[in-house]
Amino acid sequence: MNMHSNQQQKPLVEVCYSPFLYDQYKDVHDIVVVIDVLRATSAMCIALHYGAKSIIPVSSIEDAKSYDAEKYILAAERNGEVVEGFSYGNSPRSYMGDDIKGKEIVLTTTNGTKTINIAADSEILVIGSLLNLDALSEWLIQQKKNVLLLCSGWKDKFNLEDTICAGAIAHNLIQTGEFHSEEDSSIAAKYLYLSARDNIFGYLKSSSHRRRLKRLNLNEDVKFCLIPNQTEVIPILKEGKLVRLE
Amino acid sequence: MNMHSNQQQKPLVEVCYSPFLYDQYKDVHDIVVVIDVLRATSAMCIALHYGAKSIIPVSSIEDAKSYDAEKYILAAERNGEVVEGFSYGNSPRSYMGDDIKGKEIVLTTTNGTKTINIAADSEILVIGSLLNLDALSEWLIQQKKNVLLLCSGWKDKFNLEDTICAGAIAHNLIQTGEFHSEEDSSIAAKYLYLSARDNIFGYLKSSSHRRRLKRLNLNEDVKFCLIPNQTEVIPILKEGKLVRLE
């Protein structure tokens, strides 16, 4: 527990809109939740749910290529597309088969894995998405620690889908009466979630990333990632690898 | 007109949440609108409305002190309070008297004047607040140029009141059918404005800056700054001074 929570009694839950802003918020938390709804952190939840042993997040394509392709599943996405020379990207629907059971996946994505590595120095780092929304919220509530919800955004900028997911988690924590927010970014994220929650897909209609993925014929992926509570898996970073929190 | 508007035909209106993010958005615009609702840009609109000749925005208290106090009105605010040794801060209600008529005001504030100076290299820089919302929107619509709505935020962070004001301006421009937004930050600002507009004071109840100003007994200032369309004055930066756009 840091200074903030001692002063205020209740632990904080705050929202940071992009990894570019992480330094402004990093002293606030004991637990950081990395969010990249479309699609990296959704894919991570699903891969561990369907039996992958671990996911190794790496920042660059070169890092991913340096792993032995016989031993690991190598996956890379940039700008919404699978990188040439790789068989896997960040579509959650590609991590549901027998091919990934018991395997270690080395993954690099445009935003999500970069964000994880920026926050890798935090005491506890877990992965959030709409897919594990309630399970993650319940676990965070039990911890009674300061929580920073770190959105991956799009190339260091604010994005709407990660903010709505962060707002959903913040809302779940706040409504217990056991957490509070100080930052306007957190208050706005909650407001955005509350106005989006009855139709998240519709709400994101004009968002930049939904338009981008639609152009790439990935609308089915978008729909899948926006359906809350498909798994109770919470990926947690242990010695550089994301594994299931047990 | 830059690349963006040529591609898309319609000019852009985008929202940047803080001066810290200005570099991410600066190539988008022909006109930048600096917004600091509580209270710097509200005070600027009011001072020019009540007959001040100009406002010279300076970044530091030292800069403000370097001006001749016999010749100029010197004003400084930090963390919501008038700086010691100054008679004026950034309360709009202190710029309504005969004492400021025909005068030049040298002003430094925590966020607003810093933001103006960061964006002073832009082709056209004007000042926005809720107080001049419709007059400013109408003028921007007539220009048919790319617009960046630059929120001053709070110490480089996102704040709710500037974002709502930016969302209001964006909404006014978009609904003409003559402008469009590409960025999720702009879409979110519009959503926040639409859910706030029926009761902006209530919507900001839990915002960090309203709490801060309430502690300083400045609730009347807050109420004043949140009443839209009290003036048609549009301050514009000309050779380092804010003057009335004629």
Short mmCIF file of C-alpha atoms in Angstrom, two decimals:
data_model
loop_
_atom_site.label_atom_id
_atom_site.label_comp_id
_atom_site.label_asym_id
_atom_site.label_seq_id
_atom_site.Cartn_x
_atom_site.Cartn_y
_atom_site.Cartn_z
CA MET A 1 0.00 0.00 0.00
CA ASN A 2 1.36 3.41 -0.88
CA MET A 3 0.78 6.92 0.39
CA HIS A 4 -2.51 7.42 -1.46
CA SER A 5 -4.34 4.52 0.11
CA ASN A 6 -3.09 5.29 3.60
CA GLN A 7 -4.46 8.81 3.29
CA GLN A 8 -7.80 7.76 1.92
CA GLN A 9 -8.40 4.48 3.75
CA LYS A 10 -10.07 2.81 0.76
CA PRO A 11 -7.80 1.52 -2.01
CA LEU A 12 -7.77 3.40 -5.31
CA VAL A 13 -8.85 2.22 -8.72
CA GLU A 14 -7.63 4.49 -11.50
CA VAL A 15 -7.64 4.41 -15.30
CA CYS A 16 -4.64 5.31 -17.47
CA TYR A 17 -5.58 5.77 -21.13
CA SER A 18 -2.35 4.69 -22.80
CA PRO A 19 1.17 3.39 -22.09
CA PHE A 20 2.44 6.85 -23.08
CA LEU A 21 0.84 8.20 -19.88
CA TYR A 22 2.02 5.39 -17.59
CA ASP A 23 4.60 7.54 -15.78
CA GLN A 24 1.83 9.96 -14.70
CA TYR A 25 -0.04 7.17 -12.91
CA LYS A 26 2.53 4.52 -12.00
CA ASP A 27 2.98 5.51 -8.34
CA VAL A 28 -0.69 4.92 -7.66
CA HIS A 29 -0.94 1.16 -7.83
CA ASP A 30 0.00 -2.13 -6.26
CA ILE A 31 -1.65 -4.10 -9.07
CA VAL A 32 -1.63 -3.12 -12.75
CA VAL A 33 -4.22 -4.56 -15.15
CA VAL A 34 -3.19 -4.37 -18.82
CA ILE A 35 -6.13 -4.07 -21.22
CA ASP A 36 -6.13 -4.46 -25.01
CA VAL A 37 -9.67 -5.52 -25.84
CA LEU A 38 -9.14 -5.60 -29.64
CA ARG A 39 -7.52 -8.08 -29.48
CA ALA A 40 -4.30 -8.94 -27.62
CA THR A 41 -5.53 -9.34 -24.07
CA SER A 42 -8.72 -11.06 -25.26
CA ALA A 43 -6.53 -13.57 -27.13
CA MET A 44 -4.37 -14.12 -24.02
CA CYS A 45 -7.39 -14.95 -21.86
CA ILE A 46 -8.72 -17.33 -24.50
CA ALA A 47 -5.39 -19.08 -25.15
CA LEU A 48 -4.90 -19.85 -21.45
CA HIS A 49 -8.56 -20.85 -21.17
CA TYR A 50 -8.10 -23.40 -23.97
CA GLY A 51 -5.01 -24.91 -22.42
CA ALA A 52 -1.93 -23.01 -23.56
CA LYS A 53 0.77 -23.40 -20.90
CA SER A 54 1.98 -19.80 -21.04
CA ILE A 55 2.29 -16.69 -23.20
CA ILE A 56 5.59 -14.86 -23.50
CA PRO A 57 4.90 -11.22 -24.43
CA VAL A 58 7.71 -9.68 -26.49
CA SER A 59 7.91 -6.16 -27.89
CA SER A 60 9.50 -6.67 -31.31
CA ILE A 61 9.09 -9.00 -34.27
CA GLU A 62 12.83 -9.73 -34.05
CA ASP A 63 12.43 -10.86 -30.43
CA ALA A 64 9.62 -13.20 -31.49
CA LYS A 65 11.72 -14.67 -34.30
CA SER A 66 14.60 -15.38 -31.92
CA TYR A 67 12.58 -18.18 -30.25
CA ASP A 68 12.78 -21.76 -31.54
CA ALA A 69 9.76 -22.34 -33.80
CA GLU A 70 9.95 -26.09 -33.08
CA LYS A 71 9.46 -25.52 -29.38
CA TYR A 72 7.19 -22.46 -29.23
CA ILE A 73 4.18 -21.17 -31.09
CA LEU A 74 5.35 -17.90 -32.62
CA ALA A 75 2.71 -15.19 -33.07
CA ALA A 76 2.95 -11.63 -34.36
CA GLU A 77 0.46 -8.94 -35.26
CA ARG A 78 0.99 -5.44 -36.57
CA ASN A 79 -1.74 -2.95 -37.58
CA GLY A 80 -4.44 -5.59 -37.24
CA GLU A 81 -2.80 -8.20 -39.51
CA VAL A 82 -0.74 -11.37 -38.97
CA VAL A 83 2.88 -10.51 -39.73
CA GLU A 84 4.33 -12.23 -42.82
CA GLY A 85 6.18 -15.40 -41.91
CA PHE A 86 4.00 -16.07 -38.85
CA SER A 87 1.01 -18.44 -38.66
CA TYR A 88 -0.60 -16.83 -35.64
CA GLY A 89 -1.59 -13.24 -34.89
CA ASN A 90 -3.82 -11.93 -32.13
CA SER A 91 -7.21 -13.32 -33.14
CA PRO A 92 -8.68 -15.01 -30.05
CA ARG A 93 -10.47 -17.44 -32.34
CA SER A 94 -7.15 -18.86 -33.50
CA TYR A 95 -6.29 -19.97 -29.94
CA MET A 96 -9.16 -22.40 -29.34
CA GLY A 97 -7.83 -25.55 -30.98
CA ASP A 98 -5.83 -28.60 -29.90
CA ASP A 99 -2.72 -27.13 -31.56
CA ILE A 100 -2.16 -24.76 -28.64
CA LYS A 101 -2.77 -27.19 -25.73
CA GLY A 102 0.21 -27.33 -23.38
CA LYS A 103 2.19 -24.99 -25.65
CA GLU A 104 4.11 -21.82 -24.89
CA ILE A 105 3.12 -18.94 -27.17
CA VAL A 106 5.58 -16.16 -27.98
CA LEU A 107 3.45 -13.14 -28.90
CA THR A 108 4.14 -9.63 -30.15
CA THR A 109 1.34 -7.21 -31.00
CA THR A 110 1.04 -3.54 -32.02
CA ASN A 111 -0.06 -2.28 -28.61
CA GLY A 112 -0.79 -4.91 -25.98
CA THR A 113 2.57 -6.64 -25.57
CA LYS A 114 4.38 -3.31 -25.62
CA THR A 115 2.14 -2.11 -22.78
CA ILE A 116 2.83 -5.24 -20.74
CA ASN A 117 6.56 -4.73 -21.06
CA ILE A 118 6.31 -1.06 -20.06
CA ALA A 119 4.50 -2.06 -16.86
CA ALA A 120 6.47 -5.25 -16.20
CA ASP A 121 8.21 -3.62 -13.21
CA SER A 122 4.95 -3.45 -11.26
CA GLU A 123 4.52 -5.65 -8.22
CA ILE A 124 1.60 -7.59 -9.70
CA LEU A 125 0.59 -7.50 -13.38
CA VAL A 126 -2.57 -9.22 -14.60
CA ILE A 127 -4.45 -9.21 -17.90
CA GLY A 128 -7.94 -7.82 -18.36
CA SER A 129 -10.50 -7.94 -21.15
CA LEU A 130 -14.26 -8.02 -21.38
CA LEU A 131 -13.95 -11.82 -21.66
CA ASN A 132 -12.81 -12.20 -18.03
CA LEU A 133 -14.51 -9.06 -16.67
CA ASP A 134 -16.39 -10.40 -13.66
CA ALA A 135 -13.82 -13.01 -12.60
CA LEU A 136 -11.08 -10.38 -12.70
CA SER A 137 -13.21 -7.80 -10.88
CA GLU A 138 -14.00 -10.27 -8.09
CA TRP A 139 -10.34 -11.18 -7.67
CA LEU A 140 -9.32 -7.49 -7.56
CA ILE A 141 -11.99 -6.79 -4.93
CA GLN A 142 -10.57 -9.57 -2.76
CA GLN A 143 -7.04 -8.17 -2.93
CA LYS A 144 -7.98 -4.79 -1.33
CA LYS A 145 -5.02 -3.11 -3.03
CA ASN A 146 -4.59 -0.05 -5.23
CA VAL A 147 -5.39 -0.93 -8.84
CA LEU A 148 -4.23 0.79 -12.01
CA LEU A 149 -6.21 -0.11 -15.13
CA LEU A 150 -3.73 0.45 -17.95
CA CYS A 151 -5.25 0.73 -21.42
CA SER A 152 -3.04 -0.19 -24.36
CA GLY A 153 -4.74 2.35 -26.61
CA TRP A 154 -3.70 2.63 -30.26
CA LYS A 155 -0.10 3.64 -30.88
CA ASP A 156 0.09 5.60 -27.62
CA LYS A 157 -3.28 7.30 -28.15
CA PHE A 158 -6.56 6.94 -26.27
CA ASN A 159 -8.95 4.32 -27.61
CA LEU A 160 -12.57 3.76 -26.82
CA GLU A 161 -12.83 -0.03 -26.35
CA ASP A 162 -10.03 -0.30 -23.78
CA THR A 163 -11.42 2.68 -21.89
CA ILE A 164 -14.88 1.14 -21.74
CA CYS A 165 -13.44 -2.12 -20.42
CA ALA A 166 -11.43 -0.22 -17.80
CA GLY A 167 -14.59 1.71 -16.91
CA ALA A 168 -16.46 -1.58 -16.44
CA ILE A 169 -13.83 -2.91 -14.04
CA ALA A 170 -13.67 0.41 -12.16
CA HIS A 171 -17.47 0.42 -11.89
CA ASN A 172 -17.49 -3.12 -10.48
CA LEU A 173 -14.91 -2.19 -7.84
CA ILE A 174 -16.42 1.18 -6.89
CA GLN A 175 -19.93 -0.14 -6.45
CA THR A 176 -18.76 -2.45 -3.65
CA GLY A 177 -18.12 0.71 -1.63
CA GLU A 178 -14.63 -0.60 -0.89
CA PHE A 179 -12.71 1.34 -3.58
CA HIS A 180 -12.55 4.93 -4.75
CA SER A 181 -11.22 6.97 -7.71
CA GLU A 182 -9.47 10.35 -7.59
CA GLU A 183 -8.67 10.89 -11.24
CA ASP A 184 -11.01 12.40 -13.84
CA SER A 185 -9.78 9.79 -16.33
CA SER A 186 -11.33 7.11 -14.11
CA ILE A 187 -14.59 9.03 -13.67
CA ALA A 188 -14.90 9.53 -17.45
CA ALA A 189 -14.15 5.84 -18.14
CA LYS A 190 -16.97 4.84 -15.81
CA TYR A 191 -19.37 7.29 -17.48
CA LEU A 192 -18.42 5.93 -20.91
CA TYR A 193 -18.94 2.34 -19.77
CA LEU A 194 -22.33 3.15 -18.25
CA SER A 195 -23.57 4.72 -21.47
CA ALA A 196 -22.07 1.91 -23.61
CA ARG A 197 -22.93 -1.20 -21.66
CA ASP A 198 -26.32 -1.96 -23.17
CA ASN A 199 -24.86 -2.10 -26.68
CA ILE A 200 -21.09 -2.02 -26.73
CA PHE A 201 -20.84 -3.13 -30.35
CA GLY A 202 -23.14 -0.32 -31.45
CA TYR A 203 -21.40 2.19 -29.22
CA LEU A 204 -18.09 1.41 -30.90
CA LYS A 205 -19.58 1.76 -34.36
CA SER A 206 -17.59 4.85 -35.22
CA SER A 207 -14.47 4.00 -33.22
CA SER A 208 -11.25 4.03 -35.18
CA HIS A 209 -10.23 0.46 -34.39
CA ARG A 210 -13.60 -1.04 -35.23
CA ARG A 211 -13.43 0.70 -38.60
CA ARG A 212 -9.88 -0.61 -39.04
CA LEU A 213 -10.81 -4.22 -38.23
CA LYS A 214 -13.94 -4.02 -40.37
CA ARG A 215 -11.78 -3.08 -43.35
CA LEU A 216 -9.73 -6.22 -42.59
CA ASN A 217 -12.90 -8.38 -42.46
CA LEU A 218 -12.41 -8.97 -38.73
CA ASN A 219 -15.90 -8.01 -37.59
CA GLU A 220 -16.46 -11.50 -36.15
CA ASP A 221 -13.39 -11.06 -33.95
CA VAL A 222 -14.71 -7.71 -32.75
CA LYS A 223 -18.10 -9.18 -31.84
CA PHE A 224 -16.43 -12.06 -29.99
CA CYS A 225 -14.16 -9.75 -27.96
CA LEU A 226 -17.09 -7.60 -26.86
CA ILE A 227 -19.12 -10.40 -25.25
CA PRO A 228 -18.32 -10.20 -21.51
CA ASN A 229 -17.60 -13.12 -19.18
CA GLN A 230 -16.67 -15.97 -21.48
CA THR A 231 -13.93 -17.21 -19.13
CA GLU A 232 -12.81 -17.08 -15.51
CA VAL A 233 -9.13 -17.21 -16.45
CA ILE A 234 -6.93 -14.39 -15.16
CA PRO A 235 -3.53 -14.30 -16.84
CA ILE A 236 -0.76 -13.12 -14.47
CA LEU A 237 2.86 -12.27 -15.27
CA LYS A 238 5.35 -14.57 -13.55
CA GLU A 239 9.03 -14.36 -14.48
CA GLY A 240 8.30 -12.87 -17.89
CA LYS A 241 5.51 -15.32 -18.78
CA LEU A 242 1.75 -14.98 -18.57
CA VAL A 243 0.22 -17.99 -16.85
CA ARG A 244 -3.15 -18.79 -15.32
CA LEU A 245 -3.62 -17.34 -11.87
CA GLU A 246 -4.45 -20.33 -9.65
CA MET B 1 -5.37 22.21 -45.47
CA ASN B 2 -3.19 19.21 -44.79
CA MET B 3 -3.14 15.62 -46.00
CA HIS B 4 -5.97 14.48 -43.75
CA SER B 5 -8.58 16.84 -45.05
CA ASN B 6 -7.65 16.26 -48.68
CA GLN B 7 -8.15 12.54 -48.22
CA GLN B 8 -11.46 12.88 -46.46
CA GLN B 9 -12.92 15.96 -48.17
CA LYS B 10 -14.56 17.24 -44.99
CA PRO B 11 -12.37 19.07 -42.50
CA LEU B 12 -11.50 17.31 -39.25
CA VAL B 13 -12.40 18.27 -35.72
CA GLU B 14 -10.35 16.38 -33.15
CA VAL B 15 -9.93 16.52 -29.37
CA CYS B 16 -6.56 16.37 -27.59
CA TYR B 17 -6.92 15.75 -23.85
CA SER B 18 -3.86 17.59 -22.57
CA PRO B 19 -0.86 19.66 -23.67
CA PHE B 20 1.29 16.60 -22.87
CA LEU B 21 -0.32 14.88 -25.89
CA TYR B 22 -0.11 17.85 -28.26
CA ASP B 23 2.67 16.33 -30.39
CA GLN B 24 0.42 13.33 -31.17
CA TYR B 25 -2.24 15.59 -32.68
CA LYS B 26 -0.49 18.74 -33.86
CA ASP B 27 -0.26 17.82 -37.54
CA VAL B 28 -4.03 17.53 -37.78
CA HIS B 29 -5.12 21.13 -37.55
CA ASP B 30 -5.17 24.52 -39.16
CA ILE B 31 -6.89 26.09 -36.15
CA VAL B 32 -6.20 25.21 -32.52
CA VAL B 33 -8.73 26.03 -29.81
CA VAL B 34 -7.26 26.14 -26.30
CA ILE B 35 -9.74 25.20 -23.56
CA ASP B 36 -9.37 25.63 -19.79
CA VAL B 37 -12.94 25.86 -18.51
CA LEU B 38 -12.00 26.13 -14.81
CA ARG B 39 -11.00 28.91 -15.13
CA ALA B 40 -8.34 30.46 -17.35
CA THR B 41 -10.05 30.52 -20.74
CA SER B 42 -13.38 31.47 -19.15
CA ALA B 43 -11.63 34.44 -17.52
CA MET B 44 -10.05 35.43 -20.86
CA CYS B 45 -13.42 35.50 -22.63
CA ILE B 46 -14.95 37.56 -19.81
CA ALA B 47 -12.06 40.04 -19.54
CA LEU B 48 -12.21 40.84 -23.26
CA HIS B 49 -16.02 40.96 -23.09
CA TYR B 50 -15.84 43.59 -20.32
CA GLY B 51 -13.39 45.74 -22.22
CA ALA B 52 -9.84 44.64 -21.48
CA LYS B 53 -7.64 45.60 -24.45
CA SER B 54 -5.62 42.39 -24.50
CA ILE B 55 -4.33 39.47 -22.44
CA ILE B 56 -0.68 38.47 -22.58
CA PRO B 57 -0.38 34.80 -21.59
CA VAL B 58 2.94 33.98 -19.94
CA SER B 59 4.12 30.63 -18.59
CA SER B 60 5.94 31.56 -15.38
CA ILE B 61 5.36 33.78 -12.38
CA GLU B 62 8.76 35.36 -13.02
CA ASP B 63 7.68 36.31 -16.54
CA ALA B 64 4.55 37.94 -15.14
CA LYS B 65 6.56 39.91 -12.57
CA SER B 66 8.90 41.23 -15.28
CA TYR B 67 6.09 43.44 -16.65
CA ASP B 68 5.58 46.99 -15.36
CA ALA B 69 2.82 46.90 -12.73
CA GLU B 70 2.04 50.58 -13.42
CA LYS B 71 1.26 49.84 -17.04
CA TYR B 72 -0.24 46.35 -16.97
CA ILE B 73 -2.62 44.40 -14.77
CA LEU B 74 -0.54 41.51 -13.45
CA ALA B 75 -2.40 38.28 -12.72
CA ALA B 76 -1.17 34.90 -11.51
CA GLU B 77 -2.84 31.70 -10.35
CA ARG B 78 -1.34 28.43 -9.14
CA ASN B 79 -3.27 25.41 -7.85
CA GLY B 80 -6.52 27.35 -7.82
CA GLU B 81 -5.29 30.29 -5.74
CA VAL B 82 -4.12 33.84 -6.49
CA VAL B 83 -0.33 33.87 -6.19
CA GLU B 84 1.03 35.93 -3.27
CA GLY B 85 1.96 39.43 -4.36
CA PHE B 86 -0.66 39.52 -7.12
CA SER B 87 -4.12 41.14 -6.90
CA TYR B 88 -5.67 39.13 -9.75
CA GLY B 89 -5.86 35.40 -10.41
CA ASN B 90 -8.04 33.55 -12.90
CA SER B 91 -11.50 34.13 -11.47
CA PRO B 92 -13.70 35.39 -14.33
CA ARG B 93 -15.73 37.38 -11.82
CA SER B 94 -12.71 39.56 -11.04
CA TYR B 95 -12.57 40.77 -14.66
CA MET B 96 -15.96 42.45 -14.88
CA GLY B 97 -15.21 45.85 -13.36
CA ASP B 98 -14.15 49.27 -14.63
CA ASP B 99 -10.62 48.60 -13.39
CA ILE B 100 -9.84 46.39 -16.38
CA LYS B 101 -11.38 48.55 -19.15
CA GLY B 102 -8.81 49.35 -21.84
CA LYS B 103 -6.09 47.56 -19.87
CA GLU B 104 -3.58 44.92 -20.92
CA ILE B 105 -3.58 41.92 -18.57
CA VAL B 106 -0.47 39.79 -18.11
CA LEU B 107 -1.69 36.40 -16.98
CA THR B 108 -0.06 33.16 -15.86
CA THR B 109 -2.10 30.15 -14.72
CA THR B 110 -1.42 26.54 -13.71
CA ASN B 111 -2.57 24.99 -16.96
CA GLY B 112 -4.21 27.35 -19.46
CA THR B 113 -1.44 29.81 -20.26
CA LYS B 114 1.10 26.99 -20.46
CA THR B 115 -1.11 25.25 -23.03
CA ILE B 116 -1.42 28.44 -25.09
CA ASN B 117 2.32 28.80 -25.22
CA ILE B 118 2.83 25.15 -26.23
CA ALA B 119 0.47 25.65 -29.18
CA ALA B 120 1.53 29.21 -30.04
CA ASP B 121 3.23 27.98 -33.23
CA SER B 122 -0.10 27.03 -34.78
CA GLU B 123 -1.39 29.03 -37.73
CA ILE B 124 -4.48 30.26 -35.87
CA LEU B 125 -5.00 29.99 -32.10
CA VAL B 126 -8.29 30.94 -30.48
CA ILE B 127 -9.72 30.54 -26.98
CA GLY B 128 -12.70 28.38 -26.13
CA SER B 129 -14.86 27.95 -23.05
CA LEU B 130 -18.48 27.16 -22.37
CA LEU B 131 -19.03 30.92 -22.07
CA ASN B 132 -18.46 31.49 -25.80
CA LEU B 133 -19.53 28.02 -26.99
CA ASP B 134 -22.03 28.86 -29.73
CA ALA B 135 -20.27 31.96 -31.06
CA LEU B 136 -17.00 30.05 -31.32
CA SER B 137 -18.70 27.02 -32.92
CA GLU B 138 -20.36 29.20 -35.55
CA TRP B 139 -17.09 30.91 -36.40
CA LEU B 140 -15.26 27.57 -36.68
CA ILE B 141 -17.99 26.22 -38.97
CA GLN B 142 -17.53 29.23 -41.27
CA GLN B 143 -13.76 28.70 -41.54
CA LYS B 144 -14.08 25.19 -43.05
CA LYS B 145 -10.62 24.25 -41.74
CA ASN B 146 -9.23 21.40 -39.66
CA VAL B 147 -9.77 22.12 -35.97
CA LEU B 148 -7.88 20.78 -32.99
CA LEU B 149 -9.62 21.25 -29.64
CA LEU B 150 -6.76 21.31 -27.15
CA CYS B 151 -7.74 20.75 -23.53
CA SER B 152 -5.48 22.20 -20.87
CA GLY B 153 -6.24 19.36 -18.46
CA TRP B 154 -4.74 19.38 -14.99
CA LYS B 155 -0.95 19.25 -14.79
CA ASP B 156 -0.70 17.34 -18.07
CA LYS B 157 -3.50 14.92 -17.16
CA PHE B 158 -6.98 14.48 -18.64
CA ASN B 159 -9.74 16.47 -16.98
CA LEU B 160 -13.47 16.17 -17.33
CA GLU B 161 -14.65 19.78 -17.70
CA ASP B 162 -12.31 20.66 -20.59
CA THR B 163 -13.18 17.39 -22.34
CA ILE B 164 -16.91 18.10 -22.05
CA CYS B 165 -16.44 21.60 -23.49
CA ALA B 166 -14.37 20.15 -26.36
CA GLY B 167 -17.08 17.54 -26.89
CA ALA B 168 -19.69 20.29 -27.09
CA ILE B 169 -17.76 22.16 -29.77
CA ALA B 170 -17.06 18.93 -31.69
CA HIS B 171 -20.75 18.04 -31.50
CA ASN B 172 -21.76 21.47 -32.86
CA LEU B 173 -19.37 21.12 -35.81
CA ILE B 174 -20.16 17.46 -36.61
CA GLN B 175 -23.91 17.94 -36.61
CA THR B 176 -23.66 20.41 -39.49
CA GLY B 177 -22.56 17.47 -41.64
CA GLU B 178 -19.58 19.53 -42.77
CA PHE B 179 -16.95 18.14 -40.35
CA HIS B 180 -15.82 14.69 -39.26
CA SER B 181 -13.70 13.08 -36.51
CA GLU B 182 -11.24 10.20 -36.88
CA GLU B 183 -9.89 9.91 -33.34
CA ASP B 184 -11.49 7.93 -30.51
CA SER B 185 -10.62 10.79 -28.14
CA SER B 186 -13.00 13.00 -30.14
CA ILE B 187 -15.77 10.39 -30.20
CA ALA B 188 -15.48 9.88 -26.43
CA ALA B 189 -15.53 13.64 -25.78
CA LYS B 190 -18.77 13.92 -27.73
CA TYR B 191 -20.32 11.01 -25.82
CA LEU B 192 -19.30 12.60 -22.50
CA TYR B 193 -20.79 15.95 -23.53
CA LEU B 194 -24.06 14.37 -24.64
CA SER B 195 -24.50 12.60 -21.31
CA ALA B 196 -23.44 15.72 -19.33
CA ARG B 197 -25.25 18.50 -21.12
CA ASP B 198 -28.51 18.48 -19.21
CA ASN B 199 -26.71 19.02 -15.91
CA ILE B 200 -23.04 19.82 -16.32
CA PHE B 201 -22.63 21.02 -12.73
CA GLY B 202 -24.06 17.75 -11.38
CA TYR B 203 -22.05 15.68 -13.86
CA LEU B 204 -18.83 17.24 -12.58
CA LYS B 205 -19.78 16.62 -8.97
CA SER B 206 -17.06 14.07 -8.41
CA SER B 207 -14.46 15.59 -10.75
CA SER B 208 -11.12 16.33 -9.20
CA HIS B 209 -11.05 20.03 -10.05
CA ARG B 210 -14.55 20.74 -8.78
CA ARG B 211 -13.58 19.14 -5.48
CA ARG B 212 -10.40 21.24 -5.45
CA LEU B 213 -12.25 24.53 -6.11
CA LYS B 214 -14.96 23.64 -3.61
CA ARG B 215 -12.31 23.28 -0.91
CA LEU B 216 -11.14 26.79 -1.89
CA ASN B 217 -14.71 28.18 -1.61
CA LEU B 218 -14.82 28.77 -5.35
CA ASN B 219 -18.11 27.02 -6.06
CA GLU B 220 -19.64 30.27 -7.40
CA ASP B 221 -16.84 30.50 -9.95
CA VAL B 222 -17.49 26.93 -11.02
CA LYS B 223 -21.21 27.55 -11.49
CA PHE B 224 -20.48 30.70 -13.50
CA CYS B 225 -18.00 28.96 -15.81
CA LEU B 226 -20.47 26.16 -16.59
CA ILE B 227 -23.27 28.41 -17.91
CA PRO B 228 -22.90 28.34 -21.71
CA ASN B 229 -23.15 31.29 -24.07
CA GLN B 230 -22.66 34.31 -21.87
CA THR B 231 -20.57 36.12 -24.51
CA GLU B 232 -19.89 36.20 -28.24
CA VAL B 233 -16.28 37.21 -27.75
CA ILE B 234 -13.66 34.95 -29.35
CA PRO B 235 -10.14 35.69 -28.09
CA ILE B 236 -7.50 35.16 -30.79
CA LEU B 237 -3.71 35.18 -30.43
CA LYS B 238 -2.04 37.98 -32.42
CA GLU B 239 1.68 38.64 -31.93
CA GLY B 240 1.70 37.08 -28.49
CA LYS B 241 -1.43 38.82 -27.24
CA LEU B 242 -5.00 37.61 -26.98
CA VAL B 243 -7.38 40.15 -28.48
CA ARG B 244 -11.02 40.12 -29.58
CA LEU B 245 -11.53 38.53 -32.97
CA GLU B 246 -13.31 41.20 -35.03
#
